[in-house]
XYZ file of C-alpha atoms in Angstrom:
691
model
C -17.282 7.169 7.865
C -17.435 10.242 6.231
C -20.278 11.518 3.957
C -18.930 11.767 0.511
C -17.420 8.334 1.395
C -20.605 6.815 2.277
C -22.459 8.183 -1.008
C -19.541 6.852 -3.185
C -19.859 3.729 -1.802
C -23.807 3.437 -2.084
C -23.048 4.732 -6.047
C -21.094 1.911 -6.525
C -23.262 -0.991 -4.927
C -26.240 0.712 -7.132
C -24.096 0.696 -10.141
C -23.172 -3.068 -9.993
C -25.662 -5.170 -7.806
C -28.795 -2.873 -8.645
C -31.725 -1.249 -6.533
C -32.527 -4.344 -4.256
C -28.671 -5.074 -2.528
C -28.594 -1.062 -2.674
C -31.097 -0.343 -0.400
C -30.325 -2.502 1.830
C -26.691 -1.312 2.120
C -27.852 2.077 2.686
C -29.947 1.153 5.562
C -26.779 -0.957 6.890
C -24.332 2.070 6.083
C -26.635 4.554 7.612
C -27.855 3.061 10.551
C -25.467 0.970 11.679
C -25.415 -2.390 13.082
C -29.003 -4.341 12.086
C -30.966 -7.360 12.606
C -33.073 -8.692 10.146
C -36.282 -7.215 11.688
C -33.993 -3.659 11.398
C -33.576 -4.086 8.260
C -37.469 -4.857 7.723
C -37.848 -1.915 10.107
C -35.725 0.882 8.151
C -35.823 -0.753 4.075
C -39.380 -1.894 3.779
C -38.723 -4.694 1.803
C -40.414 -8.200 2.785
C -38.062 -10.788 4.286
C -38.119 -12.878 1.389
C -36.300 -9.620 -0.809
C -34.078 -8.811 2.924
C -32.701 -12.647 2.698
C -31.907 -12.854 -0.917
C -30.676 -9.274 -1.060
C -28.152 -9.756 1.968
C -26.835 -13.664 0.455
C -25.523 -11.277 -2.257
C -24.251 -9.093 0.237
C -22.589 -11.755 2.203
C -21.251 -13.399 -1.203
C -19.791 -10.414 -2.128
C -17.834 -9.444 1.268
C -20.212 -6.756 1.272
C -21.924 -7.202 4.510
C -20.401 -7.976 7.621
C -22.354 -10.873 10.222
C -21.959 -11.671 13.651
C -23.845 -13.833 16.121
C -23.475 -13.918 19.175
C -23.032 -16.558 21.537
C -25.301 -15.176 24.681
C -28.683 -14.489 22.744
C -27.843 -16.273 19.423
C -28.987 -12.980 18.080
C -27.423 -12.335 14.377
C -26.061 -8.842 13.021
C -25.522 -7.769 10.191
C -23.100 -4.024 9.281
C -21.851 -2.587 6.307
C -18.743 -3.187 4.936
C -17.797 -0.138 2.997
C -13.948 -1.023 1.955
C -15.043 -4.357 -0.484
C -17.456 -1.677 -1.922
C -15.108 0.753 -2.617
C -12.879 -1.674 -3.861
C -15.312 -2.120 -6.974
C -13.736 0.934 -8.052
C -10.728 -0.999 -8.484
C -11.527 -4.692 -10.045
C -10.373 -3.284 -13.536
C -6.758 -2.583 -12.121
C -7.033 -6.119 -9.958
C -7.397 -7.285 -13.230
C -4.685 -5.558 -15.172
C -2.306 -6.082 -12.375
C -2.356 -10.065 -12.989
C -2.689 -9.956 -16.394
C 0.481 -7.793 -16.890
C 2.250 -10.185 -14.761
C 0.564 -13.115 -15.204
C -1.348 -13.713 -18.347
C -4.697 -12.935 -19.697
C -6.158 -16.513 -18.646
C -5.145 -15.628 -14.387
C -6.528 -12.131 -14.999
C -9.800 -14.254 -16.296
C -9.568 -16.158 -13.200
C -8.956 -12.723 -10.745
C -11.814 -11.411 -12.715
C -14.214 -14.528 -11.773
C -13.740 -14.315 -8.642
C -14.125 -10.739 -8.552
C -17.771 -11.528 -9.784
C -18.769 -14.187 -7.589
C -17.089 -12.988 -4.205
C -15.305 -15.930 -3.314
C -15.935 -19.762 -4.339
C -14.282 -23.173 -3.721
C -11.506 -24.230 -6.130
C -13.954 -26.801 -7.205
C -17.076 -24.753 -8.248
C -13.902 -22.342 -9.915
C -12.615 -25.304 -12.158
C -16.251 -26.643 -12.621
C -16.750 -23.230 -14.392
C -13.828 -23.724 -16.534
C -14.717 -27.404 -17.354
C -11.962 -28.799 -15.276
C -13.299 -30.959 -12.851
C -16.804 -33.062 -12.823
C -20.180 -31.393 -11.051
C -19.957 -31.791 -7.615
C -23.449 -31.682 -5.586
C -21.988 -28.739 -3.316
C -23.357 -25.262 -3.409
C -21.400 -23.893 -6.546
C -20.551 -20.364 -6.588
C -19.907 -20.814 -9.812
C -21.827 -23.049 -12.963
C -21.469 -24.076 -16.166
C -23.205 -21.255 -17.169
C -21.176 -18.716 -15.480
C -20.260 -15.974 -18.254
C -16.441 -15.574 -17.578
C -13.819 -13.192 -18.118
C -15.122 -9.740 -18.882
C -18.447 -11.786 -20.203
C -17.019 -12.636 -23.303
C -15.481 -16.397 -22.380
C -17.632 -19.133 -22.557
C -17.505 -22.693 -21.855
C -16.268 -23.286 -25.577
C -13.789 -21.146 -24.891
C -12.514 -22.432 -21.500
C -12.232 -25.891 -23.044
C -8.987 -24.803 -24.642
C -7.300 -24.337 -21.586
C -5.989 -27.565 -20.102
C -6.583 -28.668 -16.109
C -2.761 -28.372 -15.936
C -2.897 -24.762 -17.101
C -6.006 -24.225 -14.841
C -4.070 -25.829 -12.072
C -0.479 -23.713 -12.674
C -2.176 -20.131 -12.733
C -3.840 -21.059 -9.770
C -1.141 -21.962 -7.884
C 0.839 -18.834 -9.548
C -1.996 -16.530 -8.132
C -2.050 -18.267 -4.409
C 1.657 -18.211 -4.125
C 1.707 -14.597 -5.163
C -1.041 -13.306 -2.833
C -3.579 -12.466 -5.437
C -5.600 -15.085 -3.941
C -6.089 -16.386 -0.652
C -8.349 -18.855 1.056
C -11.741 -17.281 2.891
C -11.057 -17.465 7.177
C -14.854 -16.933 8.776
C -13.331 -13.747 10.365
C -13.123 -12.074 7.422
C -17.280 -12.113 7.728
C -16.985 -10.315 10.920
C -15.947 -6.484 12.115
C -12.712 -5.491 13.560
C -14.146 -5.029 17.048
C -16.591 -8.317 16.864
C -12.791 -10.557 15.976
C -10.942 -8.538 18.853
C -13.684 -9.647 20.828
C -13.489 -13.261 19.915
C -9.690 -12.943 19.633
C -9.534 -11.765 23.642
C -12.028 -14.676 24.506
C -10.448 -17.307 22.975
C -7.118 -16.407 24.530
C -8.305 -15.797 27.835
C -10.200 -19.604 27.932
C -6.278 -21.004 26.189
C -4.202 -19.145 28.549
C -6.412 -19.830 31.558
C -7.011 -15.943 32.253
C -10.166 -15.742 34.051
C -12.242 -12.476 34.325
C -10.399 -11.725 37.974
C -7.904 -8.169 37.972
C -4.591 -9.303 35.927
C -0.880 -8.221 36.638
C 0.665 -6.452 34.542
C 2.578 -8.895 32.850
C 0.014 -10.923 32.318
C -1.532 -8.138 30.831
C 1.114 -7.277 28.238
C 1.104 -11.069 27.553
C -2.631 -11.047 27.147
C -2.119 -8.586 24.757
C 0.240 -10.003 22.463
C -1.647 -12.950 22.223
C -4.497 -11.154 20.772
C -2.714 -9.136 18.607
C -0.773 -12.519 17.437
C -4.363 -14.167 16.769
C -5.598 -11.233 14.618
C -2.569 -11.143 12.892
C -3.111 -15.014 11.969
C -6.976 -14.339 11.079
C -5.676 -11.918 8.640
C -3.665 -13.820 7.209
C -6.068 -16.808 6.822
C -4.681 -18.908 9.793
C -6.506 -20.415 12.727
C -3.183 -19.946 14.725
C -2.713 -23.465 16.013
C -5.914 -23.932 17.730
C -8.880 -25.955 17.162
C -11.202 -24.567 19.586
C -12.829 -21.705 17.672
C -13.594 -23.434 14.155
C -12.400 -26.537 14.788
C -16.313 -28.083 14.206
C -16.209 -26.594 10.360
C -12.962 -29.065 9.849
C -12.415 -32.229 8.935
C -8.747 -33.635 9.961
C -5.358 -32.334 9.784
C -3.017 -32.395 6.597
C -0.820 -34.852 6.517
C 2.432 -32.906 6.470
C 5.960 -34.408 5.983
C 7.271 -31.373 8.124
C 4.690 -30.078 10.336
C 2.859 -32.066 13.075
C -0.457 -32.452 14.679
C -0.269 -31.347 18.310
C -2.358 -32.121 20.937
C -4.586 -29.943 23.257
C -1.964 -29.291 25.925
C 0.455 -28.438 22.694
C -1.867 -26.167 21.112
C -2.287 -23.881 24.218
C 1.600 -23.819 24.866
C 2.225 -22.001 21.442
C -0.700 -20.477 20.440
C 0.740 -17.910 18.605
C 1.716 -20.546 16.035
C 0.182 -20.923 12.631
C -1.489 -24.690 11.190
C -3.091 -25.860 7.970
C -6.184 -27.302 8.436
C -8.044 -29.501 5.423
C -11.419 -27.940 4.362
C -13.775 -29.784 3.322
C -17.078 -27.863 4.152
C -15.744 -24.161 2.368
C -13.934 -23.581 5.476
C -10.382 -22.390 6.050
C -7.439 -23.265 3.900
C -4.526 -21.264 3.921
C -1.951 -22.348 1.158
C 1.647 -22.522 1.308
C 3.535 -24.538 -0.901
C 6.708 -24.371 1.010
C 5.016 -26.513 3.489
C 3.084 -29.204 1.401
C 2.619 -32.743 1.841
C 0.087 -35.043 0.509
C -2.847 -32.074 0.654
C -3.509 -29.901 -2.503
C -3.202 -26.679 -2.866
C -6.201 -26.673 -5.077
C -8.897 -28.977 -3.086
C -12.489 -29.046 -4.011
C -13.111 -27.583 -0.939
C -10.724 -24.614 -0.680
C -12.638 -21.823 -0.438
C -10.816 -18.576 -2.201
C -10.963 -14.942 -2.661
C -9.144 -11.818 -4.176
C -6.697 -10.692 -1.833
C -7.119 -6.652 -1.875
C -4.354 -6.095 0.502
C -1.594 -7.900 -2.215
C -2.987 -5.302 -4.671
C -2.335 -2.242 -2.093
C 1.168 -3.507 -2.133
C 1.445 -4.076 -5.910
C -0.156 -0.669 -5.826
C 2.512 1.087 -3.835
C 5.419 -0.432 -5.612
C 4.547 1.050 -8.705
C 3.975 4.229 -7.393
C 7.242 4.318 -5.652
C 8.989 3.083 -8.860
C 7.628 6.513 -10.765
C 9.260 8.483 -8.014
C 11.865 7.151 -8.300
C 12.009 7.530 -12.112
C 10.994 11.172 -11.848
C 13.641 12.404 -9.211
C 16.906 10.266 -10.285
C 16.365 8.417 -13.227
C 15.293 5.525 -15.443
C 17.958 3.439 -14.679
C 17.617 3.781 -10.783
C 14.001 3.653 -11.342
C 14.510 -0.411 -12.847
C 17.201 -1.078 -10.519
C 14.683 0.120 -7.580
C 11.717 -2.155 -8.901
C 13.725 -5.110 -8.893
C 13.748 -4.541 -5.356
C 10.421 -3.995 -4.663
C 9.543 -7.484 -6.850
C 11.872 -9.342 -4.520
C 10.391 -7.571 -1.289
C 6.784 -7.889 -2.875
C 6.776 -11.806 -2.205
C 7.667 -11.480 1.675
C 4.920 -8.159 2.344
C 1.460 -9.533 2.921
C 0.017 -6.217 3.437
C 0.672 -2.684 4.004
C -1.051 -1.093 7.059
C -0.788 2.500 7.033
C -1.834 2.563 10.809
C 0.517 0.248 12.026
C 2.502 -3.103 10.910
C 5.751 -1.381 11.554
C 7.247 -4.726 14.235
C 5.732 -7.678 12.544
C 7.944 -8.559 9.832
C 4.991 -9.810 7.685
C 5.030 -6.350 6.479
C 7.403 -3.530 6.166
C 9.099 -2.392 9.506
C 11.205 0.274 11.252
C 13.547 -2.793 12.620
C 15.506 -3.214 9.125
C 17.020 -6.239 11.055
C 14.013 -7.983 11.466
C 11.831 -6.607 8.101
C 11.867 -8.396 4.541
C 15.087 -7.173 2.826
C 17.117 -8.238 -0.698
C 20.862 -8.659 -0.740
C 22.591 -7.301 -3.520
C 23.551 -9.978 -5.459
C 19.891 -11.430 -5.644
C 19.045 -8.082 -7.754
C 22.318 -8.304 -9.908
C 21.792 -11.543 -10.913
C 18.174 -10.472 -12.030
C 19.421 -7.339 -13.918
C 20.124 -8.219 -17.581
C 19.930 -4.608 -19.497
C 23.377 -3.614 -18.246
C 23.692 -0.890 -21.125
C 20.714 1.039 -19.279
C 22.087 0.465 -15.872
C 25.463 2.233 -17.929
C 23.657 5.011 -19.177
C 21.905 5.888 -15.958
C 25.825 6.547 -14.294
C 28.756 8.492 -16.035
C 31.630 6.071 -17.433
C 34.456 7.726 -18.379
C 38.312 7.141 -18.830
C 39.698 7.881 -15.528
C 42.748 9.936 -17.229
C 40.242 12.361 -18.396
C 38.521 12.970 -14.805
C 40.374 15.761 -12.945
C 39.905 15.233 -9.041
C 41.245 18.333 -7.802
C 38.874 20.152 -9.435
C 36.485 18.088 -7.478
C 38.252 17.115 -3.970
C 36.801 19.420 -0.967
C 39.026 22.234 0.301
C 39.492 20.596 3.685
C 40.593 17.434 2.418
C 43.007 19.406 0.176
C 44.454 21.013 3.173
C 44.643 18.271 4.931
C 46.742 16.300 3.053
C 44.583 14.055 0.401
C 45.317 13.575 -3.572
C 43.854 13.610 -6.157
C 42.070 10.145 -5.930
C 40.934 10.854 -2.112
C 44.240 9.093 -0.239
C 45.430 11.044 2.546
C 49.183 11.860 1.782
C 52.044 11.135 4.693
C 53.171 14.561 4.313
C 51.253 18.195 5.279
C 49.973 20.938 3.048
C 51.982 23.624 2.882
C 51.310 26.388 5.357
C 50.126 28.817 2.675
C 47.705 26.578 1.050
C 46.075 26.375 4.678
C 46.259 29.913 5.420
C 43.848 30.070 2.263
C 41.187 28.112 3.508
C 41.301 29.443 7.069
C 38.829 31.849 8.387
C 40.057 35.502 9.121
C 39.924 34.532 13.221
C 41.725 31.444 12.391
C 44.454 33.499 10.875
C 44.610 35.413 13.997
C 46.029 32.406 15.449
C 42.835 31.032 16.979
C 42.965 27.858 15.681
C 41.728 25.265 17.746
C 41.152 22.098 16.174
C 40.249 21.196 12.383
C 37.094 19.521 12.577
C 35.456 22.321 14.485
C 35.685 23.828 10.549
C 31.493 25.632 10.152
C 31.956 23.231 6.941
C 31.905 19.937 8.719
C 28.721 18.332 7.330
C 29.634 19.084 4.153
C 32.759 16.861 3.563
C 34.563 16.109 6.853
C 35.916 12.847 6.917
C 34.503 12.020 10.035
C 30.836 12.985 9.046
C 31.180 10.597 6.131
C 28.416 7.901 6.013
C 28.522 4.063 5.883
C 27.095 4.044 3.021
C 30.028 6.717 1.357
C 32.176 4.269 2.979
C 31.031 1.534 1.378
C 31.370 2.862 -2.040
C 34.774 4.403 -1.730
C 36.256 0.541 -0.849
C 34.102 -0.444 -3.587
C 35.530 1.787 -6.197
C 38.935 0.875 -4.623
C 38.358 -2.917 -5.130
C 36.484 -2.562 -8.967
C 39.115 -2.014 -11.575
C 37.618 1.447 -14.416
C 34.556 -0.205 -16.207
C 34.293 1.013 -20.128
C 31.435 0.297 -22.285
C 33.419 -2.777 -23.881
C 33.030 -4.963 -20.358
C 29.700 -4.514 -19.883
C 28.841 -7.787 -19.960
C 31.033 -8.852 -17.514
C 29.096 -10.463 -14.416
C 31.565 -8.110 -12.268
C 30.805 -4.748 -13.952
C 27.129 -5.890 -13.298
C 27.269 -6.103 -9.761
C 29.028 -3.055 -9.958
C 27.010 -0.803 -11.877
C 24.141 -2.720 -9.664
C 25.521 -1.513 -6.701
C 25.930 1.880 -7.603
C 22.626 2.727 -8.369
C 21.654 1.314 -4.722
C 23.737 3.590 -3.412
C 22.594 6.240 -5.432
C 19.023 5.476 -4.194
C 20.267 4.988 -0.583
C 21.839 8.472 -0.713
C 18.826 10.283 -1.960
C 17.245 12.433 0.633
C 13.627 10.457 0.555
C 16.009 7.470 1.374
C 14.156 4.928 -0.983
C 16.659 1.927 0.219
C 18.508 1.276 3.398
C 21.959 -0.160 3.635
C 22.470 -3.435 5.733
C 26.059 -3.902 6.516
C 27.379 -7.603 5.580
C 28.480 -9.627 8.814
C 30.172 -13.290 9.071
C 26.608 -15.160 8.449
C 24.506 -12.627 6.208
C 26.179 -10.643 2.874
C 25.121 -7.310 2.846
C 21.352 -6.544 2.038
C 18.948 -4.108 1.367
C 15.551 -2.693 2.893
C 12.808 -0.392 2.425
C 11.417 1.667 5.254
C 7.951 1.579 4.000
C 6.148 4.045 6.236
C 8.605 6.759 5.748
C 8.601 6.797 1.944
C 4.503 6.406 2.757
C 4.243 9.556 4.798
C 6.700 11.585 2.169
C 4.562 10.667 -0.887
C 1.452 11.753 1.032
C 3.384 15.162 1.492
C 4.456 15.198 -2.240
C 0.649 15.212 -3.103
C -0.210 17.596 -0.397
C 2.207 19.809 -1.686
C 1.440 19.024 -5.291
C -2.531 19.999 -4.583
C -1.795 22.977 -2.584
C 0.952 24.107 -5.259
C -1.819 24.004 -8.027
C -4.653 25.972 -5.828
C -2.727 29.017 -4.490
C 0.572 29.181 -5.851
C 4.335 28.526 -5.275
C 4.430 30.853 -2.770
C 2.111 29.057 -0.397
C 4.302 26.162 -0.495
C 7.045 28.305 0.198
C 5.042 28.857 3.439
C 4.144 25.248 4.228
C 7.316 24.443 3.981
C 8.445 27.168 6.609
C 5.719 26.171 9.033
C 6.868 22.436 8.470
C 10.164 23.154 9.214
C 9.790 25.816 11.920
C 6.490 25.186 13.901
C 4.102 27.477 14.990
C 5.217 31.420 13.678
C 2.652 34.883 13.709
C 2.469 36.648 10.664
C 6.177 38.266 11.386
C 7.910 35.538 11.488
C 6.681 34.013 8.662
C 7.347 37.517 5.991
C 10.320 37.194 7.806
C 11.187 33.607 6.078
C 9.773 33.888 3.418
C 10.742 37.104 1.862
C 7.599 38.107 1.586
C 5.647 41.689 2.460
C 2.738 40.816 5.288
C -0.476 41.951 2.845
C 0.373 39.369 0.389
C 1.203 36.511 3.032
C -1.890 37.334 4.880
C -4.202 36.635 1.447
C -2.475 33.475 1.202
C -2.772 32.518 4.711
C -6.479 33.809 5.063
C -7.379 31.629 1.875
C -5.520 28.428 2.853
C -6.965 28.568 6.548
C -10.716 28.977 5.039
C -9.901 25.894 2.916
C -8.613 23.908 6.359
C -5.048 23.667 4.788
C -4.063 26.055 7.959
C -4.759 26.201 10.964
C -4.362 29.015 13.564
C -4.257 29.015 17.075
C -5.176 32.353 19.230
C -2.729 32.369 23.048
C -4.231 35.694 24.640
C -1.995 37.598 26.771
C -4.436 38.491 29.452
C -7.545 37.801 30.614
C -9.507 40.014 28.304
C -8.889 37.998 25.516
C -9.113 40.974 22.892
C -7.668 40.692 19.949
C -4.908 43.710 20.098
C -3.548 41.852 23.290
C -3.651 38.208 21.955
C -0.771 35.807 19.747
C -2.232 34.539 16.413
C 0.014 31.311 15.501
C -0.173 29.963 12.285
C 0.817 25.658 11.913
C -0.133 23.253 9.464
C -0.908 20.017 10.477
C -0.544 17.550 7.751
C -2.869 14.676 9.427
C -5.617 17.490 9.222
C -4.949 18.875 5.417
C -5.008 14.525 4.219
C -8.285 14.118 5.888
C -9.884 17.438 3.878
C -8.089 16.443 0.590
C -9.332 13.030 1.029
C -12.767 14.063 2.027
C -12.929 16.094 -1.160
C -11.543 13.591 -3.581
C -14.430 11.610 -2.615
C -17.167 14.346 -3.663
C -15.421 14.510 -6.706
C -15.384 11.365 -7.332
C -19.393 10.840 -6.198
C -19.976 13.926 -8.365
C -18.060 12.214 -11.390
C -19.861 9.009 -10.998
C -23.233 10.746 -10.864
C -22.343 12.798 -13.809
C -21.845 9.628 -15.787
C -25.285 8.228 -14.666
C -27.056 10.849 -15.991
C -25.459 11.003 -19.104
C -26.611 7.514 -19.369
C -29.673 8.087 -18.712
C -29.993 10.943 -21.552
C -29.241 8.092 -24.072
C -30.215 4.973 -22.740
C -32.886 3.917 -25.469
C -30.087 4.777 -27.473
C -27.686 2.380 -25.140
C -30.437 -0.840 -25.452
C -30.754 -0.241 -29.036
C -27.153 -0.750 -30.038
C -26.872 -3.432 -27.383
C -29.173 -5.638 -29.106
C -27.926 -8.724 -30.241
C -28.818 -8.027 -33.879
C -27.777 -4.467 -34.028
C -23.962 -5.340 -32.594
C -21.593 -5.009 -35.207
C -23.831 -3.111 -37.857
C -24.202 -0.363 -36.208
C -23.797 1.605 -39.318
C -26.413 0.168 -41.225
C -29.111 -0.168 -38.694
C -28.447 3.193 -36.500
C -29.554 6.691 -37.482
C -26.624 9.420 -38.189
C -28.145 11.032 -34.817
C -28.258 7.790 -32.856
C -24.374 7.452 -33.613
C -23.663 10.850 -32.861
C -24.990 10.304 -29.974
C -23.893 7.203 -28.814
C -20.283 8.411 -29.825
C -20.041 11.479 -27.185
C -21.836 9.479 -24.787
C -18.969 6.929 -24.602
C -16.250 10.058 -25.089
C -18.144 11.934 -21.973
C -17.888 8.142 -19.858
C -14.596 7.330 -21.270
C -13.579 11.120 -19.395
C -15.404 10.789 -16.174
C -14.164 7.128 -15.849
C -10.601 8.226 -16.350
C -10.493 11.133 -13.801
C -12.170 8.757 -11.364
C -9.134 6.731 -11.679
C -6.643 9.175 -11.174
C -8.768 10.336 -8.180
C -8.322 6.406 -7.139
C -4.894 6.760 -7.018
C -5.021 10.219 -5.092
C -6.638 7.947 -2.536
C -4.712 4.867 -2.424
C -1.521 7.399 -1.823
C -3.357 9.236 1.066
C -5.401 6.250 2.527
C -3.772 2.745 1.539
C 0.074 3.374 1.834
């Protein structure tokens, strides 16, 4: 973890939870894995204070713990990803309120405040269920959404609305069940998965064969994926002591121990009575209830990353193509969002639960599903030009080669051939002298040759041949809706960024569309890097960056030739970007003396290194903004305390002086600007790190 990211996380924890928890979190994040004795040594706190602070950190998923099976020693370490997620709490609530309403947003807000809580305790806070004797993470005195909802307000919501909102949040993936693996680090989870799989597969410690090693690795990855999705993968040997009994389901049956050893990768649901695992899946529910009072839930940060990525992609489509195409693309992403559990920039290309390179195995949506969801056809028609066919002269836009090879104005090939005069007009001088080998060898083949046409173009032509001309009066025809939606989908697929991938229809499946999310994420990162380089160093620097991306490593003379720039101007730009860490330089000596005059200097651009550099600078800028906001707040802390008193709230004009009101307004304006800048920087972090 970088220095500035550590500083930012410490500021966030201190701002939200106070000095006690921040001191413990600081020791964990600075010194790494520590036991209770180590925390007492590095923090200088009493055992009582350390235990209370650890309880808060574990409840909020800010500290991870692991108890070794060998010596029963428990160690703790900081979870910096959850600490950074504190910055996005407002965005999480906003997303839920926009999609599901304010009441569902209040539930998410309460879950963010409590870290994790059982459904019984959450219902108790809304006066839905009677009080239970379990340790309540929420109680009747809990202040609800943003500190404004009281128990009297919560009574206005019925049990049906509460359970309906909770069901929807679970179904959409915004809330997920709590699994024991969420409290362990990735290394500890992998170690436990290795032990468990070896025990189930009966692999001892002897040397494994190649096929056994491959089977072991696959089983471990499958088990880690099961735990990430809140399931135990069909075994009861690891955490079965925490469970009571299996759920009675109409679709899934409880298997015996030998059966569980055979299908170790399959997932199964359990009934959790003691704040343990419950993996809600509404499609295979039996007699159990997804709002069981023992089910423990938490906010699913991974799902919000998927939603944020979709919003960013829709903005990119609107910027590059248009508003109509962006609405169609938003509908595609909305259908795919239900099928994608998380986005992992490091992996997740093969599992089918997240995005994948194999479009046949990844999440996909059919054309009819998208067309049925599109209602405003006038906007779709405005995105693609509609005109009377008699007003269009296709002779002006047909490629010369098609005219030469005998195509009419509608693009259909004629039976006869073009005249020799027309053909000679389009031939190169070399071909006019008699050197004609084949028409397909023309230099402009990739710009319009019939054999080069992709299957998307073939499908579009076939669609246009079958579809009669669409007029404005026929926009409300379902067939017109399908046609316009399909044309916008093809427009997205033909874009250089490849926003969509087309899957041809077969005898068993309709034509479908999928999204190559890893490729689009790389493209978004590159766009952000290019925007930053252009803002800092100008368009000449962007030209050099693109040349190095296309050509690879080049010396100064070659760069000047390709960029059409003088070496003096180009050298100053290269030096400036190299000092900032955005360009790299490789030295290749011609002899062992390694003299500069006998050395070749090659410049190259490494997008990954540039991304890490920009990400570190972004963390630093966010930390400085938070420090500035804290300093501005301390300067007027006495006025803020006075204005927050219950007898002053609502009567500021009467009880506060002119100077106090002026200082309070100036502070609020500064804080709003600083927090807005932090949110914009967080959007950049999401593109560079999370997508």
